[in-house]
mmCIF file of C-alpha atoms in Angstrom:
data_model
loop_
_atom_site.group_PDB
_atom_site.id
_atom_site.type_symbol
_atom_site.label_atom_id
_atom_site.label_comp_id
_atom_site.label_asym_id
_atom_site.label_seq_id
_atom_site.Cartn_x
_atom_site.Cartn_y
_atom_site.Cartn_z
ATOM 1 C CA MET A 1 -18.798 15.765 -9.023
ATOM 2 C CA SER A 2 -18.452 12.783 -11.370
ATOM 3 C CA SER A 3 -18.729 9.196 -10.203
ATOM 4 C CA THR A 4 -15.310 7.868 -9.201
ATOM 5 C CA LEU A 5 -14.126 4.295 -8.726
ATOM 6 C CA ILE A 6 -10.979 3.639 -6.702
ATOM 7 C CA ILE A 7 -9.408 0.223 -7.273
ATOM 8 C CA ALA A 8 -7.110 -0.278 -4.325
ATOM 9 C CA CYS A 9 -4.761 -2.602 -2.538
ATOM 10 C CA GLY A 10 -6.524 -3.977 0.524
ATOM 11 C CA ALA A 11 -3.627 -2.735 2.656
ATOM 12 C CA LEU A 12 -4.800 0.834 1.973
ATOM 13 C CA ALA A 13 -8.522 0.245 2.507
ATOM 14 C CA ARG A 14 -8.850 1.700 6.013
ATOM 15 C CA GLU A 15 -6.938 4.847 5.132
ATOM 16 C CA ILE A 16 -8.810 5.398 1.858
ATOM 17 C CA LYS A 17 -12.155 5.000 3.619
ATOM 18 C CA ALA A 18 -11.004 7.586 6.157
ATOM 19 C CA VAL A 19 -10.102 10.049 3.380
ATOM 20 C CA ILE A 20 -13.458 9.480 1.665
ATOM 21 C CA ALA A 21 -15.346 10.042 4.926
ATOM 22 C CA ALA A 22 -13.304 13.113 5.900
ATOM 23 C CA ASN A 23 -14.090 14.757 2.558
ATOM 24 C CA GLY A 24 -17.754 13.731 2.473
ATOM 25 C CA TRP A 25 -17.441 12.107 -0.957
ATOM 26 C CA ARG A 26 -20.728 10.349 -1.711
ATOM 27 C CA ASP A 27 -20.007 9.494 -5.348
ATOM 28 C CA VAL A 28 -16.734 7.666 -4.700
ATOM 29 C CA ARG A 29 -16.781 3.874 -4.639
ATOM 30 C CA LEU A 30 -13.944 1.703 -3.359
ATOM 31 C CA GLU A 31 -13.117 -1.802 -4.579
ATOM 32 C CA CYS A 32 -10.163 -3.602 -2.996
ATOM 33 C CA LEU A 33 -7.941 -6.461 -4.045
ATOM 34 C CA PRO A 34 -6.414 -8.823 -1.435
ATOM 35 C CA ALA A 35 -3.473 -7.302 0.413
ATOM 36 C CA ASP A 36 -1.556 -10.581 0.287
ATOM 37 C CA LEU A 37 -0.996 -10.023 -3.447
ATOM 38 C CA HIS A 38 2.080 -8.147 -2.248
ATOM 39 C CA ASN A 39 3.674 -11.506 -1.522
ATOM 40 C CA ARG A 40 3.029 -12.341 -5.224
ATOM 41 C CA PRO A 41 3.503 -9.025 -7.064
ATOM 42 C CA ASP A 42 3.557 -10.742 -10.459
ATOM 43 C CA ARG A 43 -0.205 -11.263 -10.017
ATOM 44 C CA ILE A 44 -1.030 -7.614 -9.341
ATOM 45 C CA PRO A 45 -1.172 -6.367 -12.973
ATOM 46 C CA ASP A 46 -3.629 -9.062 -14.088
ATOM 47 C CA ALA A 47 -5.780 -8.621 -10.977
ATOM 48 C CA VAL A 48 -5.977 -4.859 -11.509
ATOM 49 C CA GLY A 49 -6.588 -5.381 -15.227
ATOM 50 C CA GLU A 50 -9.584 -7.613 -14.524
ATOM 51 C CA LYS A 51 -11.077 -4.925 -12.277
ATOM 52 C CA LEU A 52 -10.525 -2.312 -14.967
ATOM 53 C CA GLN A 53 -12.157 -4.502 -17.604
ATOM 54 C CA ARG A 54 -15.314 -4.776 -15.516
ATOM 55 C CA ALA A 55 -15.479 -1.086 -14.631
ATOM 56 C CA SER A 56 -17.955 1.236 -16.319
ATOM 57 C CA ARG A 57 -16.465 3.302 -19.139
ATOM 58 C CA HIS A 58 -18.368 6.270 -17.807
ATOM 59 C CA GLN A 59 -16.616 6.278 -14.464
ATOM 60 C CA ARG A 60 -13.529 8.166 -13.461
ATOM 61 C CA ILE A 61 -11.100 5.482 -12.277
ATOM 62 C CA PHE A 62 -8.037 5.705 -10.059
ATOM 63 C CA VAL A 63 -5.794 2.803 -9.047
ATOM 64 C CA ALA A 64 -4.536 3.039 -5.468
ATOM 65 C CA TYR A 65 -1.361 1.036 -5.990
ATOM 66 C CA ALA A 66 2.209 2.181 -6.438
ATOM 67 C CA ASP A 67 4.368 0.004 -8.710
ATOM 68 C CA CYS A 68 4.481 -2.494 -5.830
ATOM 69 C CA GLY A 69 7.152 -4.775 -7.234
ATOM 70 C CA THR A 70 5.563 -5.255 -10.663
ATOM 71 C CA GLY A 71 8.604 -3.871 -12.489
ATOM 72 C CA GLY A 72 6.534 -1.512 -14.624
ATOM 73 C CA LEU A 73 4.010 -4.158 -15.708
ATOM 74 C CA LEU A 74 1.231 -2.476 -13.754
ATOM 75 C CA ASP A 75 1.887 0.769 -15.634
ATOM 76 C CA GLU A 76 1.495 -1.083 -18.927
ATOM 77 C CA VAL A 77 -1.935 -2.315 -17.839
ATOM 78 C CA LEU A 78 -2.962 1.148 -16.672
ATOM 79 C CA ALA A 79 -1.844 2.712 -19.960
ATOM 80 C CA GLU A 80 -4.167 0.359 -21.858
ATOM 81 C CA HIS A 81 -7.108 1.672 -19.830
ATOM 82 C CA GLY A 82 -6.049 5.288 -19.426
ATOM 83 C CA ALA A 83 -5.957 4.922 -15.648
ATOM 84 C CA GLU A 84 -3.657 6.628 -13.132
ATOM 85 C CA ARG A 85 -1.990 5.195 -10.038
ATOM 86 C CA LEU A 86 -0.334 6.460 -6.884
ATOM 87 C CA PRO A 87 3.209 7.843 -7.192
ATOM 88 C CA GLY A 88 6.275 5.879 -6.201
ATOM 89 C CA ALA A 89 7.636 2.366 -6.180
ATOM 90 C CA HIS A 90 5.657 1.122 -3.172
ATOM 91 C CA CYS A 91 3.308 2.276 -0.420
ATOM 92 C CA TYR A 92 6.278 3.389 1.692
ATOM 93 C CA ASP A 93 6.982 6.049 -0.950
ATOM 94 C CA VAL A 94 3.292 6.987 -0.887
ATOM 95 C CA TYR A 95 3.210 7.518 2.864
ATOM 96 C CA ALA A 96 6.674 8.881 3.628
ATOM 97 C CA GLY A 97 7.643 10.436 0.298
ATOM 98 C CA GLU A 98 10.134 9.103 -2.227
ATOM 99 C CA SER A 99 12.967 11.367 -1.045
ATOM 100 C CA VAL A 100 12.588 10.233 2.574
ATOM 101 C CA ILE A 101 12.603 6.541 1.643
ATOM 102 C CA ALA A 102 15.607 7.084 -0.628
ATOM 103 C CA ALA A 103 17.483 8.757 2.240
ATOM 104 C CA LEU A 104 16.578 5.980 4.681
ATOM 105 C CA SER A 105 17.658 3.327 2.188
ATOM 106 C CA GLU A 106 20.953 5.087 1.576
ATOM 107 C CA GLN A 107 21.542 5.402 5.305
ATOM 108 C CA GLU A 108 20.805 1.703 5.861
ATOM 109 C CA PRO A 109 20.190 -0.425 2.739
ATOM 110 C CA GLY A 110 19.094 -3.319 4.952
ATOM 111 C CA THR A 111 15.871 -1.662 6.102
ATOM 112 C CA PHE A 112 12.544 -3.449 6.461
ATOM 113 C CA TYR A 113 9.450 -1.230 6.541
ATOM 114 C CA LEU A 114 6.090 -1.594 8.231
ATOM 115 C CA THR A 115 2.909 0.467 7.916
ATOM 116 C CA ASP A 116 -0.126 0.445 10.215
ATOM 117 C CA PHE A 117 -1.696 -2.308 8.124
ATOM 118 C CA LEU A 118 1.443 -4.442 8.157
ATOM 119 C CA VAL A 119 1.819 -4.040 11.915
ATOM 120 C CA ARG A 120 -1.788 -5.115 12.502
ATOM 121 C CA HIS A 121 -1.392 -8.125 10.215
ATOM 122 C CA PHE A 122 2.285 -8.897 10.765
ATOM 123 C CA ASP A 123 1.710 -12.400 12.092
ATOM 124 C CA ARG A 124 -0.546 -13.434 9.181
ATOM 125 C CA LEU A 125 1.258 -11.733 6.284
ATOM 126 C CA VAL A 126 4.845 -12.225 7.433
ATOM 127 C CA ILE A 127 5.120 -14.986 10.013
ATOM 128 C CA GLN A 128 2.372 -17.241 8.629
ATOM 129 C CA GLU A 129 2.464 -16.467 4.882
ATOM 130 C CA LEU A 130 6.244 -16.780 4.663
ATOM 131 C CA GLY A 131 6.195 -20.067 6.563
ATOM 132 C CA ILE A 132 8.223 -18.791 9.518
ATOM 133 C CA ALA A 133 5.643 -20.055 12.029
ATOM 134 C CA ARG A 134 6.197 -23.629 10.845
ATOM 135 C CA HIS A 135 9.899 -23.280 10.103
ATOM 136 C CA PRO A 136 11.511 -20.605 12.332
ATOM 137 C CA GLU A 137 14.841 -21.141 10.595
ATOM 138 C CA LEU A 138 13.390 -19.361 7.547
ATOM 139 C CA ALA A 139 13.512 -16.040 9.426
ATOM 140 C CA SER A 140 17.268 -15.813 8.957
ATOM 141 C CA LEU A 141 16.917 -16.609 5.249
ATOM 142 C CA TYR A 142 14.317 -13.893 4.684
ATOM 143 C CA PHE A 143 15.702 -11.269 7.042
ATOM 144 C CA GLY A 144 19.383 -12.091 7.405
ATOM 145 C CA GLN A 145 20.375 -9.133 5.206
ATOM 146 C CA TYR A 146 18.227 -6.648 7.126
ATOM 147 C CA ARG A 147 19.554 -4.540 9.980
ATOM 148 C CA CYS A 148 16.741 -2.144 10.835
ATOM 149 C CA LEU A 149 12.941 -2.104 10.973
ATOM 150 C CA VAL A 150 11.337 1.292 10.302
ATOM 151 C CA TYR A 151 7.699 1.698 11.260
ATOM 152 C CA LEU A 152 5.996 4.341 9.104
ATOM 153 C CA SER A 153 2.803 5.056 11.029
ATOM 154 C CA GLN A 154 -0.395 6.544 9.660
ATOM 155 C CA ARG A 155 -1.961 6.901 13.112
ATOM 156 C CA ASP A 156 -0.090 7.764 16.289
ATOM 157 C CA ASP A 157 -1.172 4.643 18.171
ATOM 158 C CA PRO A 158 0.946 3.463 21.158
ATOM 159 C CA ALA A 159 -0.415 -0.071 20.861
ATOM 160 C CA LEU A 160 0.730 -0.332 17.240
ATOM 161 C CA GLN A 161 4.110 1.143 18.163
ATOM 162 C CA ALA A 162 4.530 -1.529 20.823
ATOM 163 C CA ALA A 163 3.552 -4.260 18.346
ATOM 164 C CA ALA A 164 6.052 -2.921 15.793
ATOM 165 C CA ARG A 165 8.794 -2.949 18.428
ATOM 166 C CA ARG A 166 7.969 -6.572 19.224
ATOM 167 C CA ALA A 167 8.132 -7.428 15.516
ATOM 168 C CA ALA A 168 11.568 -5.811 15.252
ATOM 169 C CA ALA A 169 12.811 -7.630 18.339
ATOM 170 C CA GLY A 170 11.472 -10.943 17.042
ATOM 171 C CA LEU A 171 13.420 -10.486 13.812
ATOM 172 C CA GLY A 172 16.526 -9.295 15.633
ATOM 173 C CA LEU A 173 16.410 -5.837 14.018
ATOM 174 C CA SER A 174 16.930 -2.367 15.425
ATOM 175 C CA PHE A 175 13.805 -0.224 15.538
ATOM 176 C CA GLU A 176 12.943 3.260 14.281
ATOM 177 C CA TYR A 177 9.580 5.008 14.421
ATOM 178 C CA ARG A 178 8.402 7.695 11.988
ATOM 179 C CA HIS A 179 4.910 9.148 11.864
ATOM 180 C CA THR A 180 3.952 9.894 8.245
ATOM 181 C CA GLY A 181 0.179 10.344 8.329
ATOM 182 C CA TYR A 182 -1.494 9.597 4.985
ATOM 183 C CA GLY A 183 1.088 11.447 2.879
ATOM 184 C CA GLU A 184 0.601 11.279 -0.890
ATOM 185 C CA LEU A 185 -2.330 8.899 -0.506
ATOM 186 C CA ALA A 186 -4.573 11.713 0.722
ATOM 187 C CA THR A 187 -3.221 14.401 -1.604
ATOM 188 C CA SER A 188 -3.458 12.143 -4.677
ATOM 189 C CA LEU A 189 -7.061 11.189 -3.943
ATOM 190 C CA VAL A 190 -8.099 14.776 -3.249
ATOM 191 C CA ARG A 191 -6.501 15.929 -6.495
ATOM 192 C CA LEU A 192 -8.206 13.198 -8.511
ATOM 193 C CA VAL A 193 -11.678 13.758 -7.123
ATOM 194 C CA SER A 194 -11.411 17.547 -7.263
ATOM 195 C CA GLU A 195 -10.170 17.951 -10.832
ATOM 196 C CA PRO A 196 -12.777 18.341 -13.616
ATOM 197 C CA ALA A 197 -13.778 15.233 -15.534
ATOM 198 C CA THR A 198 -12.226 14.895 -18.986
ATOM 199 C CA GLU A 199 -14.030 13.941 -22.176
ATOM 200 C CA GLY A 200 -15.391 10.410 -21.965
ATOM 201 C CA GLN A 201 -15.710 10.437 -18.186
ATOM 202 C CA ALA A 202 -18.945 10.730 -16.239
ATOM 203 C CA THR A 203 -20.048 14.228 -15.362
#
């Protein structure tokens, strides 16, 4: 198996490490970028590009991001380096599948999504980072158009479910729970690592 580098969003780190361990991959290395880049998606393409610039040309490289709000700019960076990313517009597509997210969005356009990572770090990434802790009135500005919070869980953890319910209640949103597992994250990584290296990649 060739040496593989995965450049990933920090929000996916725990799940990617679990996939690596479950498959016994010893020649796969993970490098993560800060998860809070999702609050500033315009910075994601440059941050990923810098990682790609420093990577060895003899490594197989995969970028564990979806488009993530970059409006196609991340794909432009990846094309320059011949790198591939996860499918979909965001990690919700990766976990639940694009058709499921499309159906949920059609059913209720005002839907706010959480994953295991976002539930664990809800206070820091949402309440603190968005300034709601200091200015509670901002909650209605950020979430006034939302009606429902959907928790897409990777692990069936009652404690995380309870925390997600509290988050929904705090934002005044209805709550829905869906267990997705690792979805396309696992299948994409397995496909990448299992397929033969192409010319120019390490063997």
